[in-house]
PDB file of C-alpha atoms in Angstrom:
ATOM      1  CA  MET A   1      96.418  33.728  18.655  1.00 42.00           C
ATOM      2  CA  ALA A   2      99.488  32.353  16.826  1.00 39.00           C
ATOM      3  CA  LEU A   3     100.674  30.504  19.918  1.00 39.00           C
ATOM      4  CA  SER A   4      97.227  29.075  20.611  1.00 39.00           C
ATOM      5  CA  HIS A   5      96.892  27.988  17.014  1.00 38.00           C
ATOM      6  CA  SER A   6     100.212  26.118  17.189  1.00 38.00           C
ATOM      7  CA  ILE A   7      99.186  24.338  20.357  1.00 37.00           C
ATOM      8  CA  ILE A   8      95.900  23.255  18.772  1.00 38.00           C
ATOM      9  CA  LEU A   9      97.704  21.975  15.700  1.00 40.00           C
ATOM     10  CA  LEU A  10     100.144  19.936  17.773  1.00 41.00           C
ATOM     11  CA  SER A  11      97.288  18.458  19.785  1.00 40.00           C
ATOM     12  CA  ILE A  12      95.449  17.439  16.631  1.00 40.00           C
ATOM     13  CA  CYS A  13      98.571  16.051  14.993  1.00 40.00           C
ATOM     14  CA  SER A  14      99.448  13.905  17.978  1.00 43.00           C
ATOM     15  CA  LEU A  15      96.063  12.227  17.605  1.00 41.00           C
ATOM     16  CA  LEU A  16      96.532  11.352  13.954  1.00 44.00           C
ATOM     17  CA  GLY A  17      98.696   8.389  14.829  1.00 49.00           C
ATOM     18  CA  ALA A  18      97.238   5.438  16.657  1.00 57.00           C
ATOM     19  CA  CYS A  19     100.091   3.606  18.301  1.00 65.00           C
ATOM     20  CA  VAL A  20      98.793   1.078  20.788  1.00 53.00           C
ATOM     21  CA  ALA A  21     100.593   1.383  24.123  1.00 42.00           C
ATOM     22  CA  MET A  22      99.968  -1.942  25.798  1.00 40.00           C
ATOM     23  CA  SER A  23      98.728  -1.994  29.379  1.00 33.00           C
ATOM     24  CA  SER A  24      99.368  -4.692  31.931  1.00 33.00           C
ATOM     25  CA  SER A  25      96.069  -6.323  30.991  1.00 33.00           C
ATOM     26  CA  HIS A  26      97.559  -7.212  27.596  1.00 33.00           C
ATOM     27  CA  HIS A  27     100.532  -8.899  29.187  1.00 32.00           C
ATOM     28  CA  GLY A  28      98.534 -11.895  30.329  1.00 32.00           C
ATOM     29  CA  ILE A  29      98.179 -13.419  33.786  1.00 28.00           C
ATOM     30  CA  HIS A  30     101.855 -13.883  34.475  1.00 30.00           C
ATOM     31  CA  GLY A  31     102.502 -10.487  36.004  1.00 30.00           C
ATOM     32  CA  HIS A  32     103.827  -7.067  35.091  1.00 30.00           C
ATOM     33  CA  HIS A  33     107.131  -6.441  33.405  1.00 32.00           C
ATOM     34  CA  GLY A  34     110.136  -5.754  35.571  1.00 33.00           C
ATOM     35  CA  HIS A  35     112.761  -3.085  35.058  1.00 32.00           C
ATOM     36  CA  HIS A  36     115.927  -3.819  33.122  1.00 32.00           C
ATOM     37  CA  ALA A  37     118.491  -5.273  35.531  1.00 33.00           C
ATOM     38  CA  ARG A  38     121.470  -4.505  33.324  1.00 33.00           C
ATOM     39  CA  ARG A  39     122.508  -0.957  32.647  1.00 30.00           C
ATOM     40  CA  HIS A  40     122.707  -0.030  28.986  1.00 31.00           C
ATOM     41  CA  GLY A  41     126.101   0.865  27.648  1.00 31.00           C
ATOM     42  CA  VAL A  42     127.011   3.972  25.727  1.00 32.00           C
ATOM     43  CA  HIS A  43     127.108   2.216  22.385  1.00 36.00           C
ATOM     44  CA  ARG A  44     124.647   3.472  19.811  1.00 43.00           C
ATOM     45  CA  HIS A  45     122.519   1.324  17.582  1.00 51.00           C
ATOM     46  CA  ARG A  46     123.603   1.674  13.971  1.00 46.00           C
ATOM     47  CA  ALA A  47     122.657   0.033  10.690  1.00 42.00           C
ATOM     48  CA  ILE A  48     124.824  -1.299   7.919  1.00 35.00           C
ATOM     49  CA  GLN A  49     123.880   0.356   4.645  1.00 35.00           C
ATOM     50  CA  GLY A  50     124.178  -1.290   1.279  1.00 31.00           C
ATOM     51  CA  ARG A  51     126.847  -0.347  -1.248  1.00 32.00           C
ATOM     52  CA  ASN A  52     124.338   1.548  -3.349  1.00 34.00           C
ATOM     53  CA  ASP A  53     122.301   3.660  -0.937  1.00 42.00           C
ATOM     54  CA  THR A  54     119.994   4.878  -3.699  1.00 47.00           C
ATOM     55  CA  LEU A  55     118.374   1.479  -4.211  1.00 64.00           C
ATOM     56  CA  GLY A  56     115.643  -0.251  -2.263  1.00 87.00           C
ATOM     57  CA  TRP A  57     113.642   2.739  -1.062  1.00 96.00           C
ATOM     58  CA  LEU A  58     109.886   2.326  -0.634  1.00 96.00           C
ATOM     59  CA  SER A  59     107.175   4.924  -0.142  1.00 96.00           C
ATOM     60  CA  GLY A  60     105.332   5.162   3.151  1.00 96.00           C
ATOM     61  CA  SER A  61     103.812   7.615   5.590  1.00 96.00           C
ATOM     62  CA  ALA A  62     104.541   8.775   9.120  1.00 96.00           C
ATOM     63  CA  THR A  63     102.698  10.365  12.028  1.00 95.00           C
ATOM     64  CA  PHE A  64     103.643  10.761  15.680  1.00 93.00           C
ATOM     65  CA  TYR A  65     101.936  10.021  18.963  1.00 88.00           C
ATOM     66  CA  GLY A  66     102.236  11.554  22.386  1.00 86.00           C
ATOM     67  CA  PRO A  67     104.049  14.834  23.116  1.00 86.00           C
ATOM     68  CA  PRO A  68     106.509  16.065  20.450  1.00 88.00           C
ATOM     69  CA  THR A  69     109.465  15.585  22.803  1.00 87.00           C
ATOM     70  CA  ALA A  70     108.395  12.204  24.212  1.00 85.00           C
ATOM     71  CA  SER A  71     109.919   8.764  23.708  1.00 82.00           C
ATOM     72  CA  GLY A  72     106.725   6.728  23.534  1.00 69.00           C
ATOM     73  CA  PRO A  73     105.456   4.145  26.049  1.00 60.00           C
ATOM     74  CA  LEU A  74     107.510   4.179  29.247  1.00 58.00           C
ATOM     75  CA  ASP A  75     109.585   1.097  30.086  1.00 48.00           C
ATOM     76  CA  ASN A  76     107.609  -1.630  28.354  1.00 53.00           C
ATOM     77  CA  GLY A  77     108.088  -0.405  24.797  1.00 60.00           C
ATOM     78  CA  GLY A  78     104.498  -1.110  23.854  1.00 82.00           C
ATOM     79  CA  ALA A  79     103.431  -4.252  22.011  1.00 91.00           C
ATOM     80  CA  CYS A  80     106.994  -5.553  21.530  1.00 94.00           C
ATOM     81  CA  GLY A  81     107.977  -5.532  25.193  1.00 92.00           C
ATOM     82  CA  PHE A  82     111.288  -3.687  24.840  1.00 92.00           C
ATOM     83  CA  LYS A  83     112.527  -1.906  27.959  1.00 88.00           C
ATOM     84  CA  ASN A  84     113.811   1.639  28.364  1.00 87.00           C
ATOM     85  CA  ILE A  85     113.444   2.675  24.745  1.00 90.00           C
ATOM     86  CA  ASN A  86     114.427   6.215  25.687  1.00 89.00           C
ATOM     87  CA  LEU A  87     117.971   5.014  26.452  1.00 89.00           C
ATOM     88  CA  PRO A  88     120.747   3.631  24.208  1.00 91.00           C
ATOM     89  CA  PRO A  89     120.705   1.766  21.944  1.00 91.00           C
ATOM     90  CA  PHE A  90     117.221   2.947  20.877  1.00 91.00           C
ATOM     91  CA  ASN A  91     117.607   6.575  21.971  1.00 92.00           C
ATOM     92  CA  SER A  92     113.852   7.161  21.441  1.00 93.00           C
ATOM     93  CA  LEU A  93     114.210   6.615  17.673  1.00 95.00           C
ATOM     94  CA  THR A  94     111.381   4.107  17.642  1.00 95.00           C
ATOM     95  CA  SER A  95     108.058   3.606  15.938  1.00 95.00           C
ATOM     96  CA  CYS A  96     104.836   1.652  15.942  1.00 94.00           C
ATOM     97  CA  GLY A  97     104.423  -0.283  12.732  1.00 95.00           C
ATOM     98  CA  SER A  98     101.385  -0.922  10.566  1.00 96.00           C
ATOM     99  CA  LYS A  99     100.367  -4.528   9.926  1.00 94.00           C
ATOM    100  CA  ALA A 100     102.927  -5.019   7.145  1.00 95.00           C
ATOM    101  CA  LEU A 101     105.717  -3.794   9.438  1.00 96.00           C
ATOM    102  CA  PHE A 102     104.625  -5.232  12.792  1.00 95.00           C
ATOM    103  CA  LYS A 103     103.874  -8.676  11.295  1.00 94.00           C
ATOM    104  CA  GLY A 104     101.887  -9.906  14.266  1.00 93.00           C
ATOM    105  CA  GLY A 105     104.783  -9.125  16.581  1.00 94.00           C
ATOM    106  CA  LYS A 106     107.366 -11.037  14.548  1.00 93.00           C
ATOM    107  CA  GLY A 107     108.534  -7.738  13.028  1.00 94.00           C
ATOM    108  CA  CYS A 108     109.483  -6.380  16.467  1.00 95.00           C
ATOM    109  CA  GLY A 109     113.071  -5.184  16.440  1.00 95.00           C
ATOM    110  CA  SER A 110     113.264  -4.713  12.661  1.00 96.00           C
ATOM    111  CA  CYS A 111     115.415  -1.762  11.611  1.00 97.00           C
ATOM    112  CA  TYR A 112     114.613   0.785   8.915  1.00 98.00           C
ATOM    113  CA  LEU A 113     116.300   3.796   7.438  1.00 98.00           C
ATOM    114  CA  VAL A 114     113.734   6.575   7.073  1.00 98.00           C
ATOM    115  CA  LYS A 115     113.975   9.961   5.381  1.00 98.00           C
ATOM    116  CA  CYS A 116     111.606  12.775   4.486  1.00 97.00           C
ATOM    117  CA  THR A 117     111.878  15.083   1.465  1.00 95.00           C
ATOM    118  CA  SER A 118     108.165  15.867   1.084  1.00 94.00           C
ATOM    119  CA  HIS A 119     108.023  18.902   3.377  1.00 97.00           C
ATOM    120  CA  PRO A 120     110.121  22.092   3.358  1.00 97.00           C
ATOM    121  CA  LEU A 121     111.061  21.486   7.003  1.00 98.00           C
ATOM    122  CA  CYS A 122     112.339  17.962   6.324  1.00 98.00           C
ATOM    123  CA  SER A 123     116.119  17.540   6.274  1.00 98.00           C
ATOM    124  CA  GLY A 124     116.236  14.669   3.776  1.00 97.00           C
ATOM    125  CA  GLN A 125     118.783  12.949   6.038  1.00 97.00           C
ATOM    126  CA  THR A 126     118.314   9.276   6.925  1.00 98.00           C
ATOM    127  CA  LYS A 127     117.461   8.192  10.448  1.00 98.00           C
ATOM    128  CA  LEU A 128     117.567   4.670  11.837  1.00 97.00           C
ATOM    129  CA  ILE A 129     114.151   3.744  13.254  1.00 97.00           C
ATOM    130  CA  THR A 130     113.330   0.499  15.094  1.00 96.00           C
ATOM    131  CA  ILE A 131     109.880  -1.101  15.268  1.00 96.00           C
ATOM    132  CA  THR A 132     108.976  -1.398  18.948  1.00 94.00           C
ATOM    133  CA  ASP A 133     105.173  -1.243  18.967  1.00 93.00           C
ATOM    134  CA  GLU A 134     102.005  -1.897  16.973  1.00 93.00           C
ATOM    135  CA  CYS A 135      99.848   0.614  15.115  1.00 91.00           C
ATOM    136  CA  LEU A 136      96.233  -0.336  14.397  1.00 86.00           C
ATOM    137  CA  TYR A 137      94.200   2.772  13.696  1.00 82.00           C
ATOM    138  CA  GLY A 138      94.513   6.239  12.194  1.00 76.00           C
ATOM    139  CA  GLY A 139      97.101   6.366   9.430  1.00 77.00           C
ATOM    140  CA  CYS A 140      97.925   2.700   9.950  1.00 84.00           C
ATOM    141  CA  ALA A 141      94.458   1.643   8.860  1.00 80.00           C
ATOM    142  CA  ASP A 142      94.626   3.263   5.423  1.00 77.00           C
ATOM    143  CA  ALA A 143      98.293   2.729   4.501  1.00 86.00           C
ATOM    144  CA  THR A 144     100.277  -0.438   3.878  1.00 93.00           C
ATOM    145  CA  TYR A 145     103.511   1.003   5.250  1.00 96.00           C
ATOM    146  CA  HIS A 146     102.897   3.474   8.041  1.00 96.00           C
ATOM    147  CA  PHE A 147     105.219   4.505  10.874  1.00 97.00           C
ATOM    148  CA  ASP A 148     103.542   6.025  13.931  1.00 95.00           C
ATOM    149  CA  MET A 149     106.689   7.379  15.547  1.00 95.00           C
ATOM    150  CA  SER A 150     107.607   8.655  18.956  1.00 94.00           C
ATOM    151  CA  GLY A 151     107.602  12.444  19.073  1.00 94.00           C
ATOM    152  CA  ILE A 152     111.387  12.494  19.166  1.00 96.00           C
ATOM    153  CA  ALA A 153     111.729  10.149  16.182  1.00 97.00           C
ATOM    154  CA  PHE A 154     109.304  12.220  14.101  1.00 97.00           C
ATOM    155  CA  GLY A 155     111.176  15.420  14.959  1.00 97.00           C
ATOM    156  CA  SER A 156     114.499  13.817  13.983  1.00 97.00           C
ATOM    157  CA  LEU A 157     113.404  14.012  10.325  1.00 98.00           C
ATOM    158  CA  ALA A 158     113.446  17.815  10.470  1.00 98.00           C
ATOM    159  CA  LEU A 159     116.044  20.397   9.604  1.00 98.00           C
ATOM    160  CA  PRO A 160     118.169  21.407  12.616  1.00 97.00           C
ATOM    161  CA  GLY A 161     116.113  23.589  14.929  1.00 96.00           C
ATOM    162  CA  LYS A 162     112.853  22.789  13.127  1.00 97.00           C
ATOM    163  CA  GLU A 163     111.891  19.684  15.084  1.00 96.00           C
ATOM    164  CA  LEU A 164     108.873  21.186  16.824  1.00 95.00           C
ATOM    165  CA  PRO A 165     107.532  23.103  13.789  1.00 96.00           C
ATOM    166  CA  LEU A 166     107.644  19.913  11.711  1.00 97.00           C
ATOM    167  CA  HIS A 167     105.129  18.303  14.079  1.00 96.00           C
ATOM    168  CA  SER A 168     102.529  20.770  12.788  1.00 95.00           C
ATOM    169  CA  ALA A 169     102.571  18.877   9.479  1.00 94.00           C
ATOM    170  CA  GLY A 170     100.808  16.024  11.261  1.00 91.00           C
ATOM    171  CA  LYS A 171     101.373  13.409   8.569  1.00 94.00           C
ATOM    172  CA  LEU A 172     104.379  13.093   6.265  1.00 96.00           C
ATOM    173  CA  ALA A 173     105.122  11.170   3.103  1.00 96.00           C
ATOM    174  CA  ILE A 174     108.412   9.352   3.709  1.00 97.00           C
ATOM    175  CA  LEU A 175     110.859   7.006   2.057  1.00 97.00           C
ATOM    176  CA  PHE A 176     112.135   3.974   3.936  1.00 98.00           C
ATOM    177  CA  LYS A 177     114.058   0.762   3.492  1.00 97.00           C
ATOM    178  CA  ARG A 178     114.856  -2.276   5.611  1.00 96.00           C
ATOM    179  CA  VAL A 179     118.447  -2.524   6.824  1.00 97.00           C
ATOM    180  CA  PRO A 180     120.335  -4.969   9.061  1.00 97.00           C
ATOM    181  CA  CYS A 181     120.402  -4.092  12.740  1.00 97.00           C
ATOM    182  CA  ASP A 182     123.808  -3.700  14.347  1.00 96.00           C
ATOM    183  CA  TYR A 183     123.822  -3.395  18.133  1.00 95.00           C
ATOM    184  CA  LYS A 184     127.424  -2.350  18.383  1.00 93.00           C
ATOM    185  CA  GLY A 185     129.017  -3.652  21.565  1.00 91.00           C
ATOM    186  CA  HIS A 186     126.150  -6.022  22.386  1.00 95.00           C
ATOM    187  CA  ASN A 187     125.318  -9.670  21.813  1.00 97.00           C
ATOM    188  CA  VAL A 188     121.939 -11.374  21.985  1.00 98.00           C
ATOM    189  CA  ALA A 189     120.519 -11.043  25.496  1.00 98.00           C
ATOM    190  CA  PHE A 190     117.630 -12.609  27.382  1.00 98.00           C
ATOM    191  CA  HIS A 191     115.619 -10.522  29.843  1.00 97.00           C
ATOM    192  CA  ILE A 192     113.754 -12.903  32.154  1.00 98.00           C
ATOM    193  CA  GLU A 193     110.220 -11.659  32.675  1.00 96.00           C
ATOM    194  CA  ALA A 194     108.589 -11.158  36.060  1.00 95.00           C
ATOM    195  CA  GLY A 195     106.422 -14.140  37.012  1.00 96.00           C
ATOM    196  CA  SER A 196     108.813 -16.728  35.583  1.00 98.00           C
ATOM    197  CA  ASN A 197     109.232 -19.841  37.744  1.00 97.00           C
ATOM    198  CA  PRO A 198     110.504 -23.431  37.382  1.00 96.00           C
ATOM    199  CA  ALA A 199     107.382 -24.431  35.413  1.00 97.00           C
ATOM    200  CA  TYR A 200     106.981 -21.235  33.415  1.00 98.00           C
ATOM    201  CA  LEU A 201     109.805 -19.367  31.711  1.00 98.00           C
ATOM    202  CA  ALA A 202     109.302 -16.187  29.678  1.00 98.00           C
ATOM    203  CA  PHE A 203     111.963 -13.874  28.320  1.00 98.00           C
ATOM    204  CA  LEU A 204     112.422 -10.839  26.134  1.00 97.00           C
ATOM    205  CA  ILE A 205     115.034 -11.202  23.390  1.00 97.00           C
ATOM    206  CA  GLU A 206     117.235  -8.123  22.973  1.00 96.00           C
ATOM    207  CA  TYR A 207     120.119  -6.846  20.805  1.00 96.00           C
ATOM    208  CA  GLN A 208     119.470  -9.166  17.870  1.00 97.00           C
ATOM    209  CA  ASN A 209     121.730  -8.209  14.968  1.00 97.00           C
ATOM    210  CA  GLY A 210     120.863  -8.657  11.313  1.00 97.00           C
ATOM    211  CA  GLU A 211     117.221  -9.010  10.365  1.00 96.00           C
ATOM    212  CA  GLY A 212     116.011  -8.294  13.901  1.00 95.00           C
ATOM    213  CA  ASP A 213     112.820 -10.350  13.479  1.00 95.00           C
ATOM    214  CA  LEU A 214     111.983 -13.855  14.701  1.00 95.00           C
ATOM    215  CA  SER A 215     109.767 -16.666  13.471  1.00 96.00           C
ATOM    216  CA  ASN A 216     110.683 -19.373  15.987  1.00 97.00           C
ATOM    217  CA  VAL A 217     112.395 -19.701  19.362  1.00 98.00           C
ATOM    218  CA  GLU A 218     113.374 -23.053  20.876  1.00 98.00           C
ATOM    219  CA  LEU A 219     114.864 -24.062  24.214  1.00 98.00           C
ATOM    220  CA  LYS A 220     116.966 -27.037  25.292  1.00 98.00           C
ATOM    221  CA  GLU A 221     117.393 -28.017  28.932  1.00 98.00           C
ATOM    222  CA  ALA A 222     120.757 -29.046  30.330  1.00 96.00           C
ATOM    223  CA  SER A 223     119.663 -32.664  30.773  1.00 88.00           C
ATOM    224  CA  SER A 224     118.029 -33.002  27.352  1.00 95.00           C
ATOM    225  CA  ALA A 225     118.989 -33.253  23.694  1.00 95.00           C
ATOM    226  CA  THR A 226     115.533 -32.114  22.546  1.00 97.00           C
ATOM    227  CA  TRP A 227     114.741 -28.633  21.289  1.00 98.00           C
ATOM    228  CA  VAL A 228     111.347 -27.563  22.625  1.00 98.00           C
ATOM    229  CA  PRO A 229     109.469 -24.807  20.722  1.00 98.00           C
ATOM    230  CA  LEU A 230     108.393 -21.766  22.712  1.00 98.00           C
ATOM    231  CA  LYS A 231     105.196 -19.807  22.168  1.00 98.00           C
ATOM    232  CA  GLN A 232     105.251 -16.157  21.249  1.00 96.00           C
ATOM    233  CA  SER A 233     103.663 -14.598  24.302  1.00 94.00           C
ATOM    234  CA  TRP A 234     103.544 -11.153  22.689  1.00 92.00           C
ATOM    235  CA  GLY A 235     105.948  -9.068  20.653  1.00 93.00           C
ATOM    236  CA  LYS A 236     109.529 -10.080  21.338  1.00 96.00           C
ATOM    237  CA  ILE A 237     108.617 -12.036  24.482  1.00 96.00           C
ATOM    238  CA  TRP A 238     108.541 -15.825  24.178  1.00 98.00           C
ATOM    239  CA  ARG A 239     107.508 -18.358  26.806  1.00 98.00           C
ATOM    240  CA  LEU A 240     107.541 -22.036  27.755  1.00 98.00           C
ATOM    241  CA  ASP A 241     104.843 -23.611  29.925  1.00 97.00           C
ATOM    242  CA  SER A 242     106.357 -26.820  31.283  1.00 96.00           C
ATOM    243  CA  SER A 243     104.767 -29.909  32.833  1.00 94.00           C
ATOM    244  CA  HIS A 244     107.912 -30.450  34.914  1.00 95.00           C
ATOM    245  CA  PRO A 245     110.429 -28.237  36.724  1.00 96.00           C
ATOM    246  CA  LEU A 246     112.809 -26.847  34.124  1.00 97.00           C
ATOM    247  CA  GLN A 247     116.499 -27.642  34.593  1.00 96.00           C
ATOM    248  CA  GLY A 248     119.077 -25.091  33.499  1.00 97.00           C
ATOM    249  CA  PRO A 249     121.342 -23.963  32.110  1.00 98.00           C
ATOM    250  CA  PHE A 250     119.250 -23.453  28.986  1.00 98.00           C
ATOM    251  CA  SER A 251     120.420 -23.196  25.406  1.00 98.00           C
ATOM    252  CA  VAL A 252     118.266 -21.198  23.007  1.00 98.00           C
ATOM    253  CA  ARG A 253     117.878 -21.475  19.237  1.00 98.00           C
ATOM    254  CA  LEU A 254     116.585 -18.415  17.372  1.00 98.00           C
ATOM    255  CA  THR A 255     115.233 -18.512  13.810  1.00 98.00           C
ATOM    256  CA  THR A 256     114.449 -15.434  11.732  1.00 96.00           C
ATOM    257  CA  LEU A 257     111.594 -15.027   9.259  1.00 95.00           C
ATOM    258  CA  SER A 258     114.010 -15.738   6.409  1.00 95.00           C
ATOM    259  CA  GLY A 259     115.148 -19.003   8.034  1.00 96.00           C
ATOM    260  CA  LYS A 260     118.517 -17.994   9.484  1.00 97.00           C
ATOM    261  CA  SER A 261     119.270 -19.684  12.801  1.00 98.00           C
ATOM    262  CA  LEU A 262     121.516 -18.929  15.752  1.00 98.00           C
ATOM    263  CA  VAL A 263     122.235 -21.330  18.618  1.00 98.00           C
ATOM    264  CA  VAL A 264     123.070 -19.688  21.924  1.00 98.00           C
ATOM    265  CA  ASN A 265     124.582 -22.362  24.142  1.00 97.00           C
ATOM    266  CA  ASN A 266     124.047 -22.008  27.889  1.00 97.00           C
ATOM    267  CA  ALA A 267     122.213 -18.737  27.259  1.00 98.00           C
ATOM    268  CA  ILE A 268     120.440 -18.740  30.630  1.00 98.00           C
ATOM    269  CA  PRO A 269     122.239 -20.104  33.727  1.00 98.00           C
ATOM    270  CA  ALA A 270     120.859 -22.716  36.103  1.00 97.00           C
ATOM    271  CA  ASP A 271     120.455 -20.137  38.874  1.00 97.00           C
ATOM    272  CA  TRP A 272     118.495 -17.655  36.741  1.00 98.00           C
ATOM    273  CA  LYS A 273     116.325 -15.037  38.379  1.00 97.00           C
ATOM    274  CA  PRO A 274     113.263 -13.084  37.144  1.00 97.00           C
ATOM    275  CA  LYS A 275     113.945  -9.498  36.025  1.00 96.00           C
ATOM    276  CA  LYS A 276     117.588 -10.309  35.314  1.00 98.00           C
ATOM    277  CA  VAL A 277     119.282  -9.936  31.936  1.00 97.00           C
ATOM    278  CA  TYR A 278     121.704 -12.555  30.623  1.00 98.00           C
ATOM    279  CA  GLU A 279     123.783 -11.393  27.680  1.00 98.00           C
ATOM    280  CA  SER A 280     125.426 -14.073  25.549  1.00 98.00           C
ATOM    281  CA  ASN A 281     128.720 -14.030  23.650  1.00 97.00           C
ATOM    282  CA  VAL A 282     127.199 -14.578  20.185  1.00 98.00           C
ATOM    283  CA  ASN A 283     125.001 -12.781  17.687  1.00 98.00           C
ATOM    284  CA  PHE A 284     123.739 -13.073  14.115  1.00 97.00           C
ATOM    285  CA  LYS A 285     126.304 -12.184  11.491  1.00 95.00           C
ATOM    286  CA  ILE A 286     125.703  -9.004   9.527  1.00 90.00           C
TER     287      ILE A 286
END
């Protein structure tokens, strides 16, 4: 009976969260997402903490979705479009965010330190969690700041060896704070989405240091001095529908929600290909 009871509890708890794993129908008419063409390095994603680590903490809540040992949506990273979130630099430490965290997709890629001291099985140690998906229902509907985490991320808040038992809590009170992202060993990269062609260019923006969020993305063709605004297709994927064949190489200008800008010259080469990743040699300063 004890084993059956535990299984029932885990099943119930996994339903408390309501992370929305996006299907291909959400992606629009331009095709499915391709697999990452560049292998991830061994570098781990870390955050720069402030001088006084006791300041800036906010109260929130956390649940998990899917199996306790799962990484979340496979490949597409849910509503943000990130690829291979089970691999470095994310290492499955990801979460869906409530409205105040997801910010209509502009909060995709934001980094947070999260810790739990509200349960006897919580370690109280901080974990770096990245927003990679959207949470609409369950705990996200009745809390301003709610993290619906992957099973692995939720378990990471536990004492060593208590990862699975902690899932029986279902919902946790947590403390969190926003921190700069630091993709050690990486610069801003552009993953060209499947379906892109000379009149339609869409790309996922990866490895963005600092604030991690975006308010505007602009593109400049090789033969032009004009910056053309892109549309946010969904999450961290931005697109340009052109009335003429686009001429590369393309420079890209990124602007965060706070107004910081980064110009990536010749970010995408003239002979670009769908499903390829082009990593630049620049990034936001931390």
